[in-house]
Short mmCIF file of C-alpha atoms in Angstrom, two decimals:
data_model
loop_
_atom_site.label_atom_id
_atom_site.label_comp_id
_atom_site.label_asym_id
_atom_site.label_seq_id
_atom_site.Cartn_x
_atom_site.Cartn_y
_atom_site.Cartn_z
CA MET A 591 49.27 -73.57 77.77
CA GLU A 592 47.90 -71.24 75.07
CA ILE A 593 47.16 -67.52 74.97
CA LEU A 594 44.56 -66.00 72.65
CA TRP A 595 46.01 -63.18 70.53
CA LEU A 596 43.57 -60.61 69.13
CA ASP A 597 44.87 -57.93 66.78
CA GLN A 598 43.15 -54.61 66.13
CA ASN A 599 41.07 -55.95 63.26
CA ASP A 600 39.83 -58.73 65.54
CA VAL A 601 38.91 -56.27 68.29
CA ARG A 602 37.14 -53.96 65.83
CA SER A 603 35.08 -56.86 64.51
CA LEU A 604 33.98 -57.88 68.01
CA LEU A 605 33.34 -54.54 69.75
CA ASN A 606 30.59 -51.95 69.29
CA ILE A 607 29.82 -48.81 71.26
CA SER A 608 26.42 -49.95 72.56
CA ASP A 609 27.71 -53.18 74.13
CA ALA A 610 30.75 -51.36 75.47
CA MET A 611 28.51 -48.80 77.19
CA ASP A 612 26.58 -51.56 78.95
CA ALA A 613 29.78 -53.26 80.12
CA VAL A 614 31.45 -50.03 81.25
CA GLU A 615 28.34 -48.81 83.07
CA LYS A 616 28.25 -52.04 85.10
CA ALA A 617 31.95 -51.62 85.90
CA PHE A 618 31.38 -48.07 87.13
CA GLU A 619 28.46 -49.24 89.24
CA GLN A 620 30.72 -51.84 90.90
CA HIS A 621 33.33 -49.12 91.44
CA GLY A 622 30.69 -47.00 93.15
CA ARG A 623 29.94 -49.86 95.54
CA THR A 624 33.69 -50.45 96.18
CA LYS A 625 33.58 -53.90 94.61
CA VAL A 626 36.77 -53.41 92.57
CA GLN A 627 40.50 -53.31 93.16
CA MET A 628 42.17 -50.57 91.13
CA PRO A 629 45.31 -48.67 92.09
CA PRO A 630 45.80 -45.32 90.29
CA LYS A 631 47.56 -45.66 86.97
CA SER A 632 51.35 -45.34 87.11
CA TYR A 633 53.43 -43.29 84.68
CA LEU A 634 56.87 -43.31 83.10
CA TYR A 635 57.67 -39.92 81.52
CA PHE A 636 59.90 -39.72 78.44
CA GLU A 637 60.59 -35.98 78.41
CA GLY A 638 63.08 -36.18 75.56
CA HIS A 639 60.38 -37.74 73.37
CA ASN A 640 57.31 -35.79 74.55
CA GLY A 641 55.58 -38.97 75.64
CA ASP A 642 54.73 -41.30 78.50
CA LEU A 643 53.96 -44.94 79.25
CA ARG A 644 51.21 -45.98 81.67
CA THR A 645 50.24 -49.22 83.38
CA MET A 646 46.65 -49.78 84.48
CA PRO A 647 45.70 -52.93 86.46
CA ALA A 648 42.25 -53.72 87.86
CA TYR A 649 40.13 -56.51 89.31
CA LEU A 650 36.33 -56.61 89.05
CA GLU A 651 35.45 -58.72 92.08
CA GLU A 652 31.84 -59.57 91.23
CA GLN A 653 32.75 -60.71 87.72
CA ASP A 654 35.97 -62.31 88.99
CA VAL A 655 38.04 -60.91 86.12
CA ALA A 656 41.35 -59.07 86.13
CA GLY A 657 43.93 -57.66 83.76
CA VAL A 658 46.31 -54.85 82.98
CA LYS A 659 46.68 -52.36 80.16
CA ILE A 660 49.96 -50.87 78.99
CA VAL A 661 49.36 -47.65 77.08
CA ASN A 662 51.43 -44.78 75.73
CA VAL A 663 50.56 -41.19 74.87
CA HIS A 664 52.92 -39.53 72.37
CA PRO A 665 51.34 -36.41 70.79
CA ASP A 666 54.12 -36.13 68.17
CA ASN A 667 53.34 -39.57 66.74
CA ARG A 668 50.99 -38.12 64.15
CA GLN A 669 54.05 -36.69 62.35
CA LYS A 670 55.55 -40.20 62.28
CA GLY A 671 52.44 -41.86 60.89
CA LEU A 672 51.62 -43.52 64.21
CA PRO A 673 48.65 -43.17 66.57
CA THR A 674 49.06 -40.77 69.48
CA VAL A 675 47.80 -43.52 71.76
CA MET A 676 48.78 -47.20 71.41
CA ALA A 677 47.88 -49.87 73.91
CA LEU A 678 48.06 -53.56 74.74
CA PHE A 679 45.81 -55.41 77.18
CA VAL A 680 46.51 -58.64 79.06
CA LEU A 681 43.49 -60.50 80.48
CA ASN A 682 44.42 -62.83 83.35
CA SER A 683 42.86 -65.82 85.04
CA THR A 684 42.14 -64.97 88.67
CA GLU A 685 42.40 -68.66 89.59
CA THR A 686 45.95 -69.21 88.36
CA GLY A 687 47.16 -65.75 87.34
CA ALA A 688 47.93 -67.09 83.87
CA PRO A 689 47.30 -64.79 80.88
CA LEU A 690 44.17 -65.82 79.01
CA ALA A 691 44.41 -63.32 76.18
CA VAL A 692 46.57 -60.52 74.86
CA MET A 693 44.83 -58.01 72.63
CA ASP A 694 45.37 -54.74 70.87
CA ALA A 695 43.83 -52.09 73.10
CA THR A 696 44.27 -48.97 70.97
CA TYR A 697 40.77 -49.21 69.50
CA LEU A 698 39.49 -50.64 72.78
CA THR A 699 40.76 -47.52 74.59
CA ASP A 700 38.95 -45.22 72.17
CA ILE A 701 35.70 -47.16 72.54
CA ARG A 702 35.74 -47.57 76.32
CA THR A 703 36.55 -43.85 76.81
CA GLY A 704 33.74 -42.87 74.48
CA ALA A 705 31.46 -45.28 76.35
CA ALA A 706 32.26 -43.58 79.67
CA GLY A 707 31.43 -40.21 78.12
CA GLY A 708 28.07 -41.49 76.91
CA ILE A 709 27.29 -42.95 80.33
CA ALA A 710 28.22 -39.68 82.06
CA VAL A 711 25.90 -37.75 79.74
CA LYS A 712 23.11 -40.25 80.40
CA HIS A 713 23.32 -39.63 84.16
CA LEU A 714 24.34 -35.94 84.31
CA ALA A 715 23.06 -34.00 81.29
CA ARG A 716 19.59 -32.47 81.06
CA PRO A 717 17.15 -34.94 79.45
CA GLU A 718 16.12 -32.40 76.81
CA SER A 719 19.72 -31.83 75.63
CA ARG A 720 19.91 -31.70 71.83
CA ILE A 721 22.96 -29.59 70.87
CA MET A 722 26.45 -31.01 71.34
CA GLY A 723 29.73 -29.11 71.04
CA ILE A 724 33.11 -30.78 70.57
CA VAL A 725 36.51 -29.16 70.97
CA GLY A 726 38.91 -31.42 69.10
CA SER A 727 38.39 -33.73 66.13
CA GLY A 728 40.53 -36.82 66.73
CA ASN A 729 39.61 -40.43 67.42
CA GLN A 730 38.20 -39.66 70.84
CA ALA A 731 35.94 -36.95 69.42
CA ARG A 732 34.50 -39.64 67.16
CA THR A 733 33.76 -42.19 69.87
CA GLN A 734 32.38 -39.55 72.23
CA LEU A 735 29.94 -38.51 69.52
CA LEU A 736 28.93 -42.11 68.77
CA ALA A 737 28.31 -42.84 72.45
CA ILE A 738 26.37 -39.65 73.16
CA ALA A 739 24.28 -40.10 69.99
CA ASN A 740 23.42 -43.50 71.43
CA VAL A 741 21.85 -41.75 74.45
CA PHE A 742 20.38 -38.52 73.04
CA ASP A 743 18.60 -37.63 69.82
CA LEU A 744 21.05 -34.91 68.81
CA GLY A 745 19.71 -32.17 66.59
CA GLU A 746 23.04 -30.46 65.93
CA VAL A 747 26.71 -31.07 66.61
CA LYS A 748 29.27 -28.25 66.55
CA VAL A 749 32.95 -29.02 66.21
CA TYR A 750 36.10 -26.92 66.45
CA SER A 751 39.65 -28.00 65.70
CA ALA A 752 42.87 -26.02 65.60
CA HIS A 753 43.26 -27.64 62.17
CA ARG A 754 40.11 -26.81 60.21
CA ASP A 755 40.79 -29.47 57.58
CA ARG A 756 40.58 -32.14 60.27
CA ALA A 757 37.27 -30.70 61.49
CA GLU A 758 35.93 -30.82 57.92
CA GLN A 759 37.08 -34.44 57.62
CA PHE A 760 35.34 -35.18 60.93
CA LYS A 761 32.10 -33.67 59.57
CA GLN A 762 32.28 -35.72 56.36
CA GLU A 763 32.93 -38.97 58.19
CA MET A 764 30.65 -38.62 61.20
CA GLU A 765 27.40 -37.06 59.91
CA CYS A 766 26.18 -40.38 58.54
CA LYS A 767 27.58 -42.48 61.37
CA ALA A 768 26.01 -40.34 64.09
CA GLY A 769 22.87 -39.48 62.15
CA CYS A 770 22.96 -35.75 62.84
CA SER A 771 23.99 -32.45 61.28
CA ILE A 772 27.55 -31.29 62.05
CA THR A 773 28.68 -27.68 61.82
CA VAL A 774 32.36 -26.75 61.69
CA CYS A 775 32.87 -23.67 63.86
CA SER A 776 35.60 -21.06 63.62
CA SER A 777 36.02 -20.57 67.37
CA ILE A 778 35.81 -22.49 70.63
CA GLU A 779 33.38 -19.88 71.94
CA ASP A 780 30.90 -20.78 69.17
CA VAL A 781 31.13 -24.48 70.05
CA CYS A 782 30.43 -23.76 73.73
CA ASP A 783 26.92 -22.52 72.89
CA CYS A 784 25.46 -25.98 73.42
CA ASP A 785 23.77 -28.34 75.88
CA ILE A 786 26.58 -30.91 76.05
CA LEU A 787 30.22 -29.86 75.62
CA VAL A 788 33.03 -32.37 75.09
CA THR A 789 36.68 -31.32 75.25
CA VAL A 790 39.19 -33.78 73.78
CA THR A 791 42.51 -31.96 73.43
CA PRO A 792 46.01 -32.49 74.93
CA VAL A 793 46.47 -28.86 76.02
CA ARG A 794 48.21 -27.72 79.19
CA GLU A 795 46.63 -24.26 79.32
CA PRO A 796 42.83 -23.70 79.63
CA ILE A 797 41.08 -23.11 76.31
CA VAL A 798 37.44 -23.00 77.51
CA LYS A 799 36.47 -19.81 79.36
CA ARG A 800 33.94 -19.51 82.14
CA GLU A 801 31.88 -16.79 80.43
CA TRP A 802 31.24 -19.09 77.45
CA ILE A 803 29.43 -21.75 79.51
CA LYS A 804 25.72 -21.16 80.01
CA PRO A 805 23.62 -22.51 82.91
CA GLY A 806 22.45 -26.08 82.41
CA THR A 807 25.43 -27.16 80.31
CA HIS A 808 27.01 -30.54 80.89
CA ILE A 809 30.74 -30.87 80.13
CA ASN A 810 32.70 -34.05 79.47
CA ALA A 811 36.32 -33.05 80.19
CA ILE A 812 38.22 -35.86 78.48
CA GLY A 813 41.59 -34.47 77.38
CA ALA A 814 43.30 -33.96 80.74
CA ASP A 815 44.70 -37.38 81.54
CA ALA A 816 48.13 -36.58 83.00
CA ALA A 817 49.61 -34.17 85.54
CA GLY A 818 49.72 -30.59 84.27
CA LYS A 819 47.01 -31.00 81.62
CA GLU A 820 44.04 -28.63 81.82
CA GLU A 821 41.31 -27.71 79.30
CA LEU A 822 38.80 -25.70 81.38
CA GLU A 823 39.31 -22.45 83.25
CA ALA A 824 39.42 -23.39 86.94
CA SER A 825 36.58 -20.96 87.64
CA ILE A 826 34.28 -23.29 85.66
CA LEU A 827 34.95 -26.04 88.19
CA VAL A 828 34.33 -23.65 91.09
CA ARG A 829 30.79 -22.92 89.86
CA SER A 830 29.94 -26.47 88.72
CA ARG A 831 28.90 -29.81 90.14
CA VAL A 832 32.03 -31.82 89.42
CA VAL A 833 31.79 -35.61 89.13
CA VAL A 834 35.02 -37.57 88.60
CA ASP A 835 35.61 -41.14 87.46
CA ASP A 836 37.96 -41.79 90.40
CA ILE A 837 38.97 -39.18 92.98
CA ALA A 838 42.47 -40.55 93.66
CA GLN A 839 43.35 -40.79 89.98
CA ALA A 840 41.67 -37.55 88.89
CA SER A 841 43.47 -35.67 91.66
CA HIS A 842 46.85 -36.34 90.09
CA SER A 843 46.01 -36.61 86.40
CA GLY A 844 42.51 -35.33 85.62
CA GLU A 845 40.94 -31.96 84.84
CA ILE A 846 40.94 -31.20 88.55
CA ASN A 847 44.68 -31.85 89.03
CA VAL A 848 45.96 -28.32 88.33
CA PRO A 849 43.22 -26.44 90.26
CA LEU A 850 43.75 -28.81 93.19
CA SER A 851 47.52 -28.38 93.24
CA SER A 852 47.19 -24.60 93.02
CA GLY A 853 44.55 -24.45 95.77
CA VAL A 854 41.79 -23.01 93.57
CA ILE A 855 39.57 -25.94 94.55
CA LYS A 856 39.71 -28.60 97.25
CA VAL A 857 38.78 -32.28 97.18
CA ASP A 858 35.71 -31.30 99.24
CA ASN A 859 34.49 -29.34 96.20
CA ILE A 860 34.16 -32.58 94.21
CA CYS A 861 30.60 -33.85 94.35
CA CYS A 862 31.28 -37.56 93.95
CA GLU A 863 32.42 -40.29 91.59
CA LEU A 864 30.35 -41.36 88.58
CA GLY A 865 29.97 -44.89 89.94
CA GLU A 866 28.29 -43.52 93.05
CA VAL A 867 25.75 -41.70 90.88
CA ILE A 868 25.07 -44.83 88.83
CA ALA A 869 24.70 -46.93 91.99
CA GLY A 870 22.21 -44.40 93.40
CA LEU A 871 24.44 -43.54 96.34
CA LYS A 872 25.07 -39.87 95.48
CA PRO A 873 23.13 -37.31 93.42
CA GLY A 874 24.54 -35.94 90.18
CA ARG A 875 22.59 -33.06 88.64
CA LEU A 876 20.22 -31.39 91.11
CA ASP A 877 18.63 -28.74 88.90
CA ASP A 878 18.25 -27.88 85.22
CA SER A 879 20.35 -24.76 85.78
CA ASP A 880 23.32 -26.70 87.18
CA ILE A 881 26.54 -26.79 85.21
CA THR A 882 27.83 -30.34 85.54
CA VAL A 883 31.33 -31.54 84.70
CA PHE A 884 32.49 -35.12 84.26
CA ASP A 885 36.25 -35.38 84.75
CA SER A 886 37.33 -38.50 82.84
CA THR A 887 40.85 -39.84 83.32
CA GLY A 888 40.15 -43.33 82.00
CA LEU A 889 39.93 -46.18 84.49
CA ALA A 890 41.45 -49.64 84.33
CA ILE A 891 38.04 -51.10 85.23
CA GLN A 892 36.76 -49.80 81.88
CA ASP A 893 39.52 -51.70 80.10
CA VAL A 894 38.92 -54.92 82.03
CA ALA A 895 35.17 -54.84 81.43
CA THR A 896 35.59 -54.12 77.73
CA ALA A 897 38.37 -56.66 77.26
CA LEU A 898 36.21 -59.33 78.88
CA LEU A 899 33.44 -58.46 76.42
CA VAL A 900 35.88 -58.85 73.52
CA TYR A 901 37.35 -62.10 74.89
CA ASN A 902 33.95 -63.74 75.35
CA ALA A 903 32.87 -62.69 71.86
CA ALA A 904 36.12 -64.01 70.40
CA LYS A 905 35.61 -67.42 72.00
CA GLU A 906 32.00 -67.57 70.80
CA LYS A 907 32.86 -66.59 67.22
CA VAL A 908 36.23 -68.39 67.12
CA VAL A 909 38.24 -65.26 66.34
CA GLY A 910 41.96 -64.73 66.98
CA LYS A 911 45.10 -66.82 67.08
CA LYS A 912 46.20 -69.21 69.81
CA LEU A 913 49.84 -68.83 70.78
CA PRO A 914 51.84 -71.20 72.96
CA MET A 915 53.31 -69.76 76.14
CA PHE A 916 55.50 -72.68 77.13
#
């Protein structure tokens, strides 16, 4: 029995944001119709190392495909010359349970998270949105921009980073790739004057204030992906139509986790899940003046759908190495 091994270069050569968005949107739609099996991600916390390890299994029933991702988040890795997030994905046969492929999922994670952000904007932002603001300038800021530029003709992108040199590097790299003008801002408040706001930071105290968000804004809250993380003032959620990727998972690790645990909001205040909007089962934005928030925690179904895309492309193009299991 052989397993297909795909390293990061292989995955990069086989995966683009447009195809990933199509695959992830279909996975969300299946999630909305309860055609998936996906327990909430589980965590191991390494407090002495300021990091954690997560396992994320899922089964897409209609596509009959399953797998699991193992992923870490270690914010101090940058100082060690390593990515903050590193991941490995195992794609399994549903017939025998045998592993079909093992692949680097670090780049896959960036792309599938960006894809979800682009899909959320497609279904929740105002159609005439042209100005995008980004708080943060890391890998996820890049894939969020690529995905959203795939949906909207952006006229201007504003970016803020606590490290201005990284924001300037982001501008240099991404203006051509995204095909739009990028302005480096000196404050988060300046960035928030936009139609679509994306927050991609690891903070545990809110950095976006309610008074900075104007009516009609759509927010992709991406950074809060573990208990205790929070980027937006809770009062923003109180006045917004909040759509989550998965209620169970977001409740313990998403942007809503702190306001829920403190009683500022209740689960009843959550409008719905993104898959329900895509499937036409629940409404997202109701009015141009609505503030909408997409709370993204990152779902295992996104990984499975994207990994399947990579696996099929690898077989077609004969990419990767075959390794014996027995």
